[in-house]
mmCIF file of C-alpha atoms in Angstrom:
data_model
loop_
_atom_site.group_PDB
_atom_site.id
_atom_site.type_symbol
_atom_site.label_atom_id
_atom_site.label_comp_id
_atom_site.label_asym_id
_atom_site.label_seq_id
_atom_site.Cartn_x
_atom_site.Cartn_y
_atom_site.Cartn_z
ATOM 1 C CA UNK A 9 -184.090 -68.229 77.339
ATOM 2 C CA UNK A 10 -180.687 -69.500 78.479
ATOM 3 C CA UNK A 11 -179.722 -72.598 76.518
ATOM 4 C CA UNK A 12 -177.903 -75.614 77.906
ATOM 5 C CA UNK A 13 -174.197 -75.728 77.200
ATOM 6 C CA UNK A 14 -172.508 -78.605 75.390
ATOM 7 C CA UNK A 15 -170.702 -79.820 78.546
ATOM 8 C CA UNK A 16 -174.007 -80.241 80.360
ATOM 9 C CA UNK A 17 -175.647 -82.062 77.433
ATOM 10 C CA UNK A 18 -172.652 -84.359 76.915
ATOM 11 C CA UNK A 19 -172.426 -85.190 80.638
ATOM 12 C CA UNK A 20 -176.172 -85.898 80.607
ATOM 13 C CA UNK A 21 -175.647 -88.442 77.810
ATOM 14 C CA UNK A 22 -173.004 -90.185 79.930
ATOM 15 C CA UNK A 23 -175.155 -90.194 83.062
ATOM 16 C CA UNK A 24 -172.640 -87.938 84.788
ATOM 17 C CA UNK A 25 -175.112 -85.349 86.119
ATOM 18 C CA UNK A 26 -176.583 -85.413 89.622
ATOM 19 C CA UNK A 27 -180.332 -86.044 89.877
ATOM 20 C CA UNK A 28 -181.247 -82.444 90.664
ATOM 21 C CA UNK A 29 -179.462 -81.224 87.541
ATOM 22 C CA UNK A 30 -181.054 -83.958 85.431
ATOM 23 C CA UNK A 31 -184.573 -82.863 86.452
ATOM 24 C CA UNK A 32 -183.774 -79.222 85.683
ATOM 25 C CA UNK A 33 -182.230 -80.183 82.335
ATOM 26 C CA UNK A 34 -185.165 -82.370 81.295
ATOM 27 C CA UNK A 35 -187.620 -79.609 82.170
ATOM 28 C CA UNK A 36 -185.676 -77.254 79.910
ATOM 29 C CA UNK A 37 -185.386 -79.828 77.125
ATOM 30 C CA UNK A 38 -189.175 -80.352 77.106
ATOM 31 C CA UNK A 39 -189.670 -76.766 75.966
ATOM 32 C CA UNK A 40 -186.508 -76.029 73.939
ATOM 33 C CA UNK A 41 -186.277 -77.438 70.386
ATOM 34 C CA UNK A 42 -182.783 -75.987 69.918
ATOM 35 C CA UNK A 43 -181.304 -77.875 72.894
ATOM 36 C CA UNK A 44 -183.217 -81.000 71.853
ATOM 37 C CA UNK A 45 -181.592 -80.799 68.413
ATOM 38 C CA UNK A 46 -178.128 -80.312 69.896
ATOM 39 C CA UNK A 47 -178.620 -83.283 72.221
ATOM 40 C CA UNK A 48 -179.766 -85.411 69.266
ATOM 41 C CA UNK A 49 -176.641 -84.362 67.368
ATOM 42 C CA UNK A 50 -174.336 -85.361 70.249
ATOM 43 C CA UNK A 51 -176.179 -88.658 70.706
ATOM 44 C CA UNK A 52 -175.738 -89.395 66.998
ATOM 45 C CA UNK A 53 -171.973 -88.774 67.320
ATOM 46 C CA UNK A 54 -171.715 -91.236 70.228
ATOM 47 C CA UNK A 55 -173.695 -93.803 68.241
ATOM 48 C CA UNK A 56 -171.480 -93.340 65.190
ATOM 49 C CA UNK A 57 -168.333 -93.708 67.308
ATOM 50 C CA UNK A 58 -169.695 -96.998 68.612
ATOM 51 C CA UNK A 59 -169.508 -98.327 65.025
ATOM 52 C CA UNK A 60 -165.704 -98.304 65.224
ATOM 53 C CA UNK A 61 -164.633 -101.744 66.355
ATOM 54 C CA UNK A 62 -161.242 -102.523 67.905
ATOM 55 C CA UNK A 63 -158.837 -104.366 65.626
ATOM 56 C CA UNK A 64 -156.001 -106.683 66.537
ATOM 57 C CA UNK A 65 -152.375 -105.544 66.280
ATOM 58 C CA UNK A 66 -150.499 -106.725 63.164
ATOM 59 C CA UNK A 67 -148.946 -110.183 63.509
ATOM 60 C CA UNK A 68 -145.404 -108.862 63.012
ATOM 61 C CA UNK A 69 -145.667 -106.660 66.104
ATOM 62 C CA UNK A 70 -145.249 -109.305 68.806
ATOM 63 C CA UNK A 71 -141.968 -110.795 67.466
ATOM 64 C CA UNK A 72 -140.691 -107.238 66.903
ATOM 65 C CA UNK A 73 -141.442 -106.255 70.501
ATOM 66 C CA UNK A 74 -139.761 -109.445 71.783
ATOM 67 C CA UNK A 75 -136.686 -108.747 69.671
ATOM 68 C CA UNK A 76 -136.339 -105.159 70.915
ATOM 69 C CA UNK A 77 -136.989 -106.186 74.525
ATOM 70 C CA UNK A 78 -134.192 -108.767 74.195
ATOM 71 C CA UNK A 79 -131.840 -106.078 72.864
ATOM 72 C CA UNK A 80 -132.810 -103.773 75.735
ATOM 73 C CA UNK A 81 -132.222 -106.553 78.279
ATOM 74 C CA UNK A 82 -128.852 -107.322 76.781
ATOM 75 C CA UNK A 83 -127.848 -103.635 77.012
ATOM 76 C CA UNK A 84 -128.954 -103.501 80.646
ATOM 77 C CA UNK A 85 -127.082 -106.664 81.558
ATOM 78 C CA UNK A 86 -123.971 -105.297 79.812
ATOM 79 C CA UNK A 87 -124.213 -102.224 82.019
ATOM 80 C CA UNK A 88 -124.625 -104.400 85.124
ATOM 81 C CA UNK A 89 -121.491 -106.362 84.212
ATOM 82 C CA UNK A 90 -119.604 -103.101 83.722
ATOM 83 C CA UNK A 91 -120.697 -101.924 87.164
ATOM 84 C CA UNK A 92 -119.452 -105.195 88.676
ATOM 85 C CA UNK A 93 -116.101 -104.856 86.903
ATOM 86 C CA UNK A 94 -115.797 -101.294 88.186
ATOM 87 C CA UNK A 95 -116.457 -102.418 91.746
ATOM 88 C CA UNK A 96 -113.752 -105.087 91.463
ATOM 89 C CA UNK A 97 -111.393 -102.629 89.834
ATOM 90 C CA UNK A 98 -111.963 -100.001 92.524
ATOM 91 C CA UNK A 99 -111.001 -102.509 95.210
ATOM 92 C CA UNK A 100 -107.650 -103.114 93.516
ATOM 93 C CA UNK A 101 -106.566 -99.897 91.882
ATOM 94 C CA UNK A 102 -105.814 -96.372 93.061
ATOM 95 C CA UNK A 103 -106.711 -95.010 89.591
ATOM 96 C CA UNK A 104 -110.447 -95.019 90.323
ATOM 97 C CA UNK A 105 -111.055 -91.261 90.011
ATOM 98 C CA UNK A 106 -109.398 -91.147 86.553
ATOM 99 C CA UNK A 107 -111.325 -94.189 85.373
ATOM 100 C CA UNK A 108 -114.593 -92.722 86.653
ATOM 101 C CA UNK A 109 -113.958 -89.474 84.737
ATOM 102 C CA UNK A 110 -113.286 -91.427 81.519
ATOM 103 C CA UNK A 111 -116.502 -93.434 81.955
ATOM 104 C CA UNK A 112 -118.459 -90.243 82.652
ATOM 105 C CA UNK A 113 -117.085 -88.623 79.475
ATOM 106 C CA UNK A 114 -117.957 -91.685 77.385
ATOM 107 C CA UNK A 115 -121.465 -91.667 78.840
ATOM 108 C CA UNK A 116 -121.957 -87.967 78.105
ATOM 109 C CA UNK A 117 -120.796 -88.431 74.483
ATOM 110 C CA UNK A 118 -123.129 -91.415 74.140
ATOM 111 C CA UNK A 119 -126.094 -89.461 75.493
ATOM 112 C CA UNK A 120 -125.417 -86.564 73.145
ATOM 113 C CA UNK A 121 -125.031 -88.889 70.175
ATOM 114 C CA UNK A 122 -128.221 -90.804 70.976
ATOM 115 C CA UNK A 123 -130.483 -87.838 70.680
ATOM 116 C CA UNK A 124 -130.511 -85.891 73.911
ATOM 117 C CA UNK A 125 -131.220 -82.485 72.528
ATOM 118 C CA UNK A 126 -130.694 -79.391 74.567
ATOM 119 C CA UNK A 127 -131.181 -75.989 73.068
ATOM 120 C CA UNK A 128 -130.500 -73.361 75.618
ATOM 121 C CA UNK A 129 -131.282 -70.098 73.889
ATOM 122 C CA UNK A 130 -130.624 -67.446 76.518
ATOM 123 C CA UNK A 131 -131.772 -70.036 79.018
ATOM 124 C CA UNK A 132 -135.292 -70.086 77.658
ATOM 125 C CA UNK A 133 -135.878 -73.256 75.708
ATOM 126 C CA UNK A 134 -134.918 -76.831 76.423
ATOM 127 C CA UNK A 135 -136.134 -79.858 74.543
ATOM 128 C CA UNK A 136 -135.461 -83.170 76.195
ATOM 129 C CA UNK A 137 -136.061 -86.639 74.855
ATOM 130 C CA UNK A 138 -136.152 -88.754 78.018
ATOM 131 C CA UNK A 139 -136.708 -92.019 76.187
ATOM 132 C CA UNK A 140 -133.227 -91.774 74.734
ATOM 133 C CA UNK A 141 -131.454 -91.536 78.058
ATOM 134 C CA UNK A 142 -129.901 -94.783 79.183
ATOM 135 C CA UNK A 143 -129.065 -95.866 82.697
ATOM 136 C CA UNK A 144 -130.259 -92.706 84.379
ATOM 137 C CA UNK A 145 -131.680 -92.334 87.860
ATOM 138 C CA UNK A 146 -135.440 -92.837 87.990
ATOM 139 C CA UNK A 147 -138.089 -92.310 90.666
ATOM 140 C CA UNK A 148 -141.736 -93.217 90.562
ATOM 141 C CA UNK A 149 -144.194 -91.016 92.410
ATOM 142 C CA UNK A 150 -147.788 -92.145 92.206
ATOM 143 C CA UNK A 151 -148.396 -92.950 88.571
ATOM 144 C CA UNK A 152 -145.669 -90.586 87.354
ATOM 145 C CA UNK A 153 -142.062 -91.441 86.556
ATOM 146 C CA UNK A 154 -139.313 -88.862 87.080
ATOM 147 C CA UNK A 155 -135.806 -88.852 85.687
ATOM 148 C CA UNK A 156 -132.852 -87.102 87.356
ATOM 149 C CA UNK A 157 -131.320 -84.712 84.858
ATOM 150 C CA UNK A 158 -128.477 -82.559 86.175
ATOM 151 C CA UNK A 159 -129.814 -81.001 89.386
ATOM 152 C CA UNK A 160 -133.506 -81.424 88.654
ATOM 153 C CA UNK A 161 -136.132 -84.144 88.348
ATOM 154 C CA UNK A 162 -138.041 -84.148 85.057
ATOM 155 C CA UNK A 163 -141.289 -86.002 84.533
ATOM 156 C CA UNK A 164 -140.755 -88.829 82.069
ATOM 157 C CA UNK A 165 -142.505 -88.600 78.730
ATOM 158 C CA UNK A 166 -142.620 -84.812 78.608
ATOM 159 C CA UNK A 167 -141.008 -83.080 75.678
ATOM 160 C CA UNK A 168 -141.674 -79.391 75.537
ATOM 161 C CA UNK A 169 -140.600 -75.859 76.029
ATOM 162 C CA UNK A 170 -139.196 -74.393 79.177
ATOM 163 C CA UNK A 171 -138.847 -72.392 81.369
ATOM 164 C CA UNK A 172 -142.012 -73.374 83.029
ATOM 165 C CA UNK A 173 -144.204 -71.368 85.356
ATOM 166 C CA UNK A 174 -143.124 -71.701 88.959
ATOM 167 C CA UNK A 175 -145.585 -73.097 91.440
ATOM 168 C CA UNK A 176 -145.151 -72.083 95.069
ATOM 169 C CA UNK A 177 -144.414 -75.060 97.326
ATOM 170 C CA UNK A 178 -146.524 -73.494 100.073
ATOM 171 C CA UNK A 179 -149.282 -72.097 97.870
ATOM 172 C CA UNK A 180 -152.926 -73.022 97.513
ATOM 173 C CA UNK A 181 -152.472 -74.248 93.922
ATOM 174 C CA UNK A 182 -150.127 -77.065 94.877
ATOM 175 C CA UNK A 183 -152.258 -77.904 97.903
ATOM 176 C CA UNK A 184 -155.212 -78.255 95.511
ATOM 177 C CA UNK A 185 -153.279 -80.617 93.261
ATOM 178 C CA UNK A 186 -152.205 -82.709 96.265
ATOM 179 C CA UNK A 187 -155.883 -83.038 97.221
ATOM 180 C CA UNK A 188 -156.599 -84.446 93.759
ATOM 181 C CA UNK A 189 -153.406 -86.511 93.518
ATOM 182 C CA UNK A 190 -152.140 -87.241 97.079
ATOM 183 C CA UNK A 191 -148.909 -88.874 95.826
ATOM 184 C CA UNK A 192 -147.664 -85.419 94.780
ATOM 185 C CA UNK A 193 -146.957 -84.719 98.466
ATOM 186 C CA UNK A 194 -143.970 -87.078 98.050
ATOM 187 C CA UNK A 195 -142.289 -84.695 95.599
ATOM 188 C CA UNK A 196 -140.940 -82.804 98.596
ATOM 189 C CA UNK A 197 -138.769 -85.829 99.437
ATOM 190 C CA UNK A 198 -136.816 -85.249 96.221
ATOM 191 C CA UNK A 199 -135.364 -82.067 97.743
ATOM 192 C CA UNK A 200 -134.631 -80.562 94.330
ATOM 193 C CA UNK A 201 -136.206 -78.656 91.483
ATOM 194 C CA UNK A 202 -139.002 -80.695 89.887
ATOM 195 C CA UNK A 203 -140.397 -80.212 86.391
ATOM 196 C CA UNK A 204 -143.823 -81.715 86.229
ATOM 197 C CA UNK A 205 -146.871 -81.519 83.983
ATOM 198 C CA UNK A 206 -150.028 -80.391 85.768
ATOM 199 C CA UNK A 207 -153.169 -80.165 83.656
ATOM 200 C CA UNK A 208 -151.119 -80.202 80.432
ATOM 201 C CA UNK A 209 -148.938 -77.353 81.644
ATOM 202 C CA UNK A 210 -145.250 -77.886 82.472
ATOM 203 C CA UNK A 211 -144.522 -76.241 85.799
ATOM 204 C CA UNK A 212 -141.536 -75.992 88.103
ATOM 205 C CA UNK A 213 -141.718 -76.742 91.794
ATOM 206 C CA UNK A 214 -138.576 -75.845 93.684
ATOM 207 C CA UNK A 215 -137.980 -78.058 96.693
ATOM 208 C CA UNK A 216 -134.248 -77.342 96.766
ATOM 209 C CA UNK A 217 -134.602 -74.774 99.515
ATOM 210 C CA UNK A 218 -136.228 -75.661 102.795
ATOM 211 C CA UNK B 11 -170.675 -121.452 107.456
ATOM 212 C CA UNK B 12 -167.049 -121.881 108.524
ATOM 213 C CA UNK B 13 -164.476 -120.193 106.321
ATOM 214 C CA UNK B 14 -162.358 -122.580 104.297
ATOM 215 C CA UNK B 15 -158.578 -122.303 104.337
ATOM 216 C CA UNK B 16 -158.742 -120.859 100.809
ATOM 217 C CA UNK B 17 -161.016 -118.028 102.052
ATOM 218 C CA UNK B 18 -158.452 -117.124 104.710
ATOM 219 C CA UNK B 19 -155.605 -116.662 102.260
ATOM 220 C CA UNK B 20 -154.670 -113.002 101.760
ATOM 221 C CA UNK B 21 -155.864 -111.723 98.391
ATOM 222 C CA UNK B 22 -153.024 -110.845 96.079
ATOM 223 C CA UNK B 23 -153.538 -108.026 93.591
ATOM 224 C CA UNK B 24 -153.008 -109.731 90.193
ATOM 225 C CA UNK B 25 -151.293 -106.588 88.826
ATOM 226 C CA UNK B 26 -148.807 -106.506 91.697
ATOM 227 C CA UNK B 27 -148.244 -110.254 91.447
ATOM 228 C CA UNK B 28 -147.448 -109.871 87.748
ATOM 229 C CA UNK B 29 -145.020 -107.004 88.433
ATOM 230 C CA UNK B 30 -143.380 -108.985 91.203
ATOM 231 C CA UNK B 31 -142.802 -111.899 88.839
ATOM 232 C CA UNK B 32 -141.322 -109.499 86.287
ATOM 233 C CA UNK B 33 -138.990 -108.075 88.969
ATOM 234 C CA UNK B 34 -137.799 -111.574 89.738
ATOM 235 C CA UNK B 35 -136.956 -112.231 86.108
ATOM 236 C CA UNK B 36 -139.928 -114.335 85.062
ATOM 237 C CA UNK B 37 -140.100 -113.809 81.270
ATOM 238 C CA UNK B 38 -143.693 -115.110 81.147
ATOM 239 C CA UNK B 39 -144.808 -112.078 83.175
ATOM 240 C CA UNK B 40 -144.054 -109.637 80.365
ATOM 241 C CA UNK B 41 -145.608 -112.014 77.822
ATOM 242 C CA UNK B 42 -148.824 -112.061 79.851
ATOM 243 C CA UNK B 43 -148.782 -108.292 80.111
ATOM 244 C CA UNK B 44 -148.302 -107.991 76.353
ATOM 245 C CA UNK B 45 -151.149 -110.440 75.783
ATOM 246 C CA UNK B 46 -153.458 -108.436 78.029
ATOM 247 C CA UNK B 47 -152.659 -104.934 76.839
ATOM 248 C CA UNK B 48 -151.385 -105.182 73.257
ATOM 249 C CA UNK B 49 -154.835 -104.766 71.717
ATOM 250 C CA UNK B 50 -155.659 -101.832 73.962
ATOM 251 C CA UNK B 51 -152.353 -100.054 73.268
ATOM 252 C CA UNK B 52 -152.488 -100.670 69.531
ATOM 253 C CA UNK B 53 -156.054 -99.395 69.178
ATOM 254 C CA UNK B 54 -155.340 -96.298 71.273
ATOM 255 C CA UNK B 55 -152.274 -95.545 69.138
ATOM 256 C CA UNK B 56 -154.226 -96.269 65.955
ATOM 257 C CA UNK B 57 -157.066 -93.908 66.830
ATOM 258 C CA UNK B 58 -154.702 -91.152 67.937
ATOM 259 C CA UNK B 59 -152.243 -91.495 65.051
ATOM 260 C CA UNK B 60 -154.689 -92.457 62.315
ATOM 261 C CA UNK B 61 -152.526 -95.066 60.579
ATOM 262 C CA UNK B 62 -151.427 -98.634 61.162
ATOM 263 C CA UNK B 63 -147.663 -98.103 60.667
ATOM 264 C CA UNK B 64 -147.447 -95.336 63.270
ATOM 265 C CA UNK B 65 -149.689 -97.327 65.610
ATOM 266 C CA UNK B 66 -147.391 -100.378 65.358
ATOM 267 C CA UNK B 67 -144.290 -98.231 65.981
ATOM 268 C CA UNK B 68 -145.949 -96.532 68.943
ATOM 269 C CA UNK B 69 -147.078 -99.868 70.383
ATOM 270 C CA UNK B 70 -143.522 -101.166 70.145
ATOM 271 C CA UNK B 71 -142.159 -98.042 71.832
ATOM 272 C CA UNK B 72 -144.806 -98.281 74.554
ATOM 273 C CA UNK B 73 -143.989 -101.894 75.404
ATOM 274 C CA UNK B 74 -140.267 -101.189 75.486
ATOM 275 C CA UNK B 75 -140.920 -98.457 78.033
ATOM 276 C CA UNK B 76 -143.306 -100.666 79.960
ATOM 277 C CA UNK B 77 -140.679 -103.416 80.062
ATOM 278 C CA UNK B 78 -138.013 -100.997 81.195
ATOM 279 C CA UNK B 79 -139.963 -99.197 83.911
ATOM 280 C CA UNK B 80 -142.336 -101.915 85.098
ATOM 281 C CA UNK B 81 -140.043 -103.047 87.911
ATOM 282 C CA UNK B 82 -140.264 -99.558 89.451
ATOM 283 C CA UNK B 83 -144.057 -99.456 89.295
ATOM 284 C CA UNK B 84 -145.480 -99.527 92.809
ATOM 285 C CA UNK B 85 -149.112 -100.026 91.988
ATOM 286 C CA UNK B 86 -150.598 -96.783 93.255
ATOM 287 C CA UNK B 87 -152.705 -96.564 90.115
ATOM 288 C CA UNK B 88 -154.004 -99.584 88.257
ATOM 289 C CA UNK B 89 -151.645 -101.232 85.804
ATOM 290 C CA UNK B 90 -154.131 -100.483 83.024
ATOM 291 C CA UNK B 91 -154.104 -96.745 83.815
ATOM 292 C CA UNK B 92 -150.313 -96.745 83.919
ATOM 293 C CA UNK B 93 -150.010 -98.541 80.572
ATOM 294 C CA UNK B 94 -152.477 -96.048 79.053
ATOM 295 C CA UNK B 95 -150.331 -93.188 80.399
ATOM 296 C CA UNK B 96 -147.162 -94.647 78.924
ATOM 297 C CA UNK B 97 -148.879 -95.178 75.552
ATOM 298 C CA UNK B 98 -150.330 -91.685 75.577
ATOM 299 C CA UNK B 99 -146.935 -90.174 76.425
ATOM 300 C CA UNK B 100 -145.399 -92.064 73.505
ATOM 301 C CA UNK B 101 -148.115 -90.769 71.161
ATOM 302 C CA UNK B 102 -147.727 -87.193 72.376
ATOM 303 C CA UNK B 103 -143.942 -87.325 72.103
ATOM 304 C CA UNK B 104 -144.145 -88.719 68.584
ATOM 305 C CA UNK B 105 -146.555 -86.178 67.267
ATOM 306 C CA UNK B 106 -145.452 -83.138 69.190
ATOM 307 C CA UNK B 107 -143.754 -80.939 66.634
ATOM 308 C CA UNK B 108 -145.326 -82.555 63.615
ATOM 309 C CA UNK B 109 -146.919 -79.860 61.541
ATOM 310 C CA UNK B 110 -150.197 -81.635 60.998
ATOM 311 C CA UNK B 111 -150.608 -82.311 64.653
ATOM 312 C CA UNK B 112 -149.850 -78.735 65.584
ATOM 313 C CA UNK B 113 -152.292 -77.534 62.997
ATOM 314 C CA UNK B 114 -154.981 -79.802 64.373
ATOM 315 C CA UNK B 115 -154.186 -78.883 67.967
ATOM 316 C CA UNK B 116 -154.320 -75.171 67.315
ATOM 317 C CA UNK B 117 -157.777 -75.336 65.743
ATOM 318 C CA UNK B 118 -160.388 -73.955 68.044
ATOM 319 C CA UNK B 119 -163.970 -75.129 67.925
ATOM 320 C CA UNK B 120 -164.940 -71.904 66.181
ATOM 321 C CA UNK B 121 -162.299 -72.465 63.486
ATOM 322 C CA UNK B 122 -163.589 -75.968 62.870
ATOM 323 C CA UNK B 123 -167.144 -74.676 62.583
ATOM 324 C CA UNK B 124 -165.904 -72.204 60.002
ATOM 325 C CA UNK B 125 -164.333 -74.865 57.786
ATOM 326 C CA UNK B 126 -166.194 -74.462 54.516
ATOM 327 C CA UNK B 127 -165.863 -77.764 52.776
ATOM 328 C CA UNK B 128 -163.152 -79.797 54.495
ATOM 329 C CA UNK B 129 -161.194 -79.563 51.234
ATOM 330 C CA UNK B 130 -163.288 -82.173 49.501
ATOM 331 C CA UNK B 131 -164.419 -81.974 45.908
ATOM 332 C CA UNK B 132 -168.002 -83.004 45.031
ATOM 333 C CA UNK B 133 -166.570 -86.134 43.412
ATOM 334 C CA UNK B 134 -164.759 -87.060 46.593
ATOM 335 C CA UNK B 135 -167.897 -86.408 48.598
ATOM 336 C CA UNK B 136 -169.773 -88.749 46.320
ATOM 337 C CA UNK B 137 -167.493 -91.630 47.159
ATOM 338 C CA UNK B 138 -169.337 -93.892 49.466
ATOM 339 C CA UNK B 139 -167.227 -94.910 52.395
ATOM 340 C CA UNK B 140 -168.050 -97.114 55.290
ATOM 341 C CA UNK B 141 -169.522 -95.421 58.314
ATOM 342 C CA UNK B 142 -166.461 -96.318 60.397
ATOM 343 C CA UNK B 143 -164.032 -94.790 57.907
ATOM 344 C CA UNK B 144 -165.945 -91.515 57.904
ATOM 345 C CA UNK B 145 -165.920 -91.283 61.688
ATOM 346 C CA UNK B 146 -162.228 -92.249 61.914
ATOM 347 C CA UNK B 147 -161.358 -89.574 59.353
ATOM 348 C CA UNK B 148 -163.384 -87.024 61.315
ATOM 349 C CA UNK B 149 -161.547 -87.972 64.515
ATOM 350 C CA UNK B 150 -158.237 -87.010 62.894
ATOM 351 C CA UNK B 151 -159.527 -83.506 62.271
ATOM 352 C CA UNK B 152 -160.350 -82.497 65.817
ATOM 353 C CA UNK B 153 -157.797 -80.947 68.217
ATOM 354 C CA UNK B 154 -155.650 -83.608 69.863
ATOM 355 C CA UNK B 155 -156.663 -82.899 73.509
ATOM 356 C CA UNK B 156 -160.300 -83.402 72.467
ATOM 357 C CA UNK B 157 -159.414 -86.487 70.397
ATOM 358 C CA UNK B 158 -157.607 -88.103 73.341
ATOM 359 C CA UNK B 159 -160.589 -87.567 75.638
ATOM 360 C CA UNK B 160 -163.166 -88.785 73.098
ATOM 361 C CA UNK B 161 -161.104 -91.862 72.176
ATOM 362 C CA UNK B 162 -160.635 -92.814 75.833
ATOM 363 C CA UNK B 163 -164.326 -92.307 76.572
ATOM 364 C CA UNK B 164 -166.206 -93.453 73.485
ATOM 365 C CA UNK B 165 -163.817 -96.022 71.986
ATOM 366 C CA UNK B 166 -161.941 -97.346 75.017
ATOM 367 C CA UNK B 167 -164.926 -97.067 77.373
ATOM 368 C CA UNK B 168 -163.079 -95.487 80.304
ATOM 369 C CA UNK B 169 -165.012 -93.656 83.026
ATOM 370 C CA UNK B 170 -164.522 -89.907 83.553
ATOM 371 C CA UNK B 171 -162.483 -90.669 86.682
ATOM 372 C CA UNK B 172 -160.214 -93.086 84.827
ATOM 373 C CA UNK B 173 -159.703 -90.575 82.021
ATOM 374 C CA UNK B 174 -158.790 -87.877 84.577
ATOM 375 C CA UNK B 175 -156.091 -90.211 85.932
ATOM 376 C CA UNK B 176 -154.748 -91.152 82.503
ATOM 377 C CA UNK B 177 -154.661 -87.541 81.295
ATOM 378 C CA UNK B 178 -153.569 -86.303 84.736
ATOM 379 C CA UNK B 179 -156.096 -83.567 84.675
ATOM 380 C CA UNK B 180 -159.167 -82.438 86.556
ATOM 381 C CA UNK B 181 -162.573 -84.049 86.176
ATOM 382 C CA UNK B 182 -164.017 -80.757 84.928
ATOM 383 C CA UNK B 183 -161.389 -80.580 82.195
ATOM 384 C CA UNK B 184 -162.206 -84.147 81.142
ATOM 385 C CA UNK B 185 -165.914 -83.306 80.986
ATOM 386 C CA UNK B 186 -165.199 -80.237 78.888
ATOM 387 C CA UNK B 187 -162.813 -82.005 76.458
ATOM 388 C CA UNK B 188 -165.209 -84.892 75.850
ATOM 389 C CA UNK B 189 -168.083 -82.484 75.215
ATOM 390 C CA UNK B 190 -166.110 -80.208 72.901
ATOM 391 C CA UNK B 191 -164.610 -83.170 71.061
ATOM 392 C CA UNK B 192 -168.048 -84.635 70.425
ATOM 393 C CA UNK B 193 -169.343 -81.253 69.342
ATOM 394 C CA UNK B 194 -166.418 -80.848 66.896
ATOM 395 C CA UNK B 195 -167.217 -84.288 65.487
ATOM 396 C CA UNK B 196 -170.894 -83.366 65.192
ATOM 397 C CA UNK B 197 -170.002 -80.305 63.121
ATOM 398 C CA UNK B 198 -167.551 -82.217 60.892
ATOM 399 C CA UNK B 199 -169.857 -85.190 60.348
ATOM 400 C CA UNK B 200 -172.830 -82.962 59.546
ATOM 401 C CA UNK B 201 -170.676 -81.003 57.103
ATOM 402 C CA UNK B 202 -169.460 -84.185 55.412
ATOM 403 C CA UNK B 203 -173.059 -85.282 54.748
ATOM 404 C CA UNK B 204 -173.895 -82.132 52.779
#
C-alpha cells in the first residue's frame, strides 16, 4: 500500500486540497491506520501551536523607534542640505570636479567604516550589508527593493555568498518566474546586472547586453 | 435606489493613502503604521529569534527600514506583505552566520528524527513547563526555512498564497515547508513527552 505523504496530509488539514484529492485521501485514510496516526500527530501539532498567543511589544520599544527614526530623518535632511549647498556652489565655482572627487572619497571612507564588507577572494565571495549603506540609489520592483552597487543592482536585504548562478534572460526559467511574479519583467528596464533572490537562491540576471 | 454622492467618490486604498501622507511629511502616518504593525512585527521576530531582546532589536531595525523605504513603496503588494518581507529580511540578516542558526538550518528532517534525547536530563524532563513554552522551545529546534513557514501559517494565520509572496517562493515550496516543519515539530514534541 502506498501511504500518503506529509505534504498531502498537511495540506488536507489546511483545506488546501481540491475536492477530487480529498475524496481519494479520505478513502485511503478509512483503511490505513498508519496514515490516520500521522494525520492525528500533525493535527495535534497545529492545535498545540494555537496555544501560543501573541504578546505586545515591550513598552520601551516605541520611544526607541521614534528616537532612531528622528536620528535617521536628521541625517537625511543633513544630506539634502549638503546637496543644496553643492548645487549653489557649482553655479559659482569652477572647482566643481575637485570638490566632487573629495566628497566621493569621503563617502567611500564612510561606507567602508560603517560596515560595508567586501571580501573578494579570487572573485568568488562577496558579503554585503545593504542596511549600512547610506544615500544610495534605490529602485522598487514589485515588492522587492534593489540597491545600485557599482555596476549592478542588488536586492535589498540579501546577505550571502556570490557568485550566483546565472539565469538566462531569454530562458524558460525566468519566463516561469515572470508568470508567478509579473513585476520581474521590469528588471529589464534596469539595463544592468541584477542580483536577485529567487526561491531562496541568489541568482544573477545580466541585462547589460541587449 | 439612487447613488449618493458618497457612493460616487473614488475608493482610496488606505495603504496607499497612508504612504502618500508619509511622502508628504505627515508624521502621524508613520505613527499609525507603527500602531498597526508593531505587534505583528514583534511577534514574528520573537517567534523566529526565540528571545525578547533580539525581537525588540529586530522590530526597531524593521521600522527604521520601513520608515526609510516607505516613500518608494508603490503598492503592488499589500503593505502588510511588504512589512512582513522587511521584517523577515531583518531576521535573516541578523541570524545568517550565527552558529546556532546555521546548525538549525543544516538539520535535515532525518537528522532531527535521529536526535536521541534533545540533550535533556531526566530531571530537566521532569520540570513541568507550560504548554506554550514547550512548543516555543520546539520551534527553535527546527530548520529556519520550516520555522518561517510554520510561524507565518500557524501563528500569524497567513494563507498559502500570502506566505508565497512574503517568502518569495513557489506555492509548492510553501506547502512542503509547512508540512515538513509541522512534521519536525511532531517528532520533537513526541520525543519531549517520553
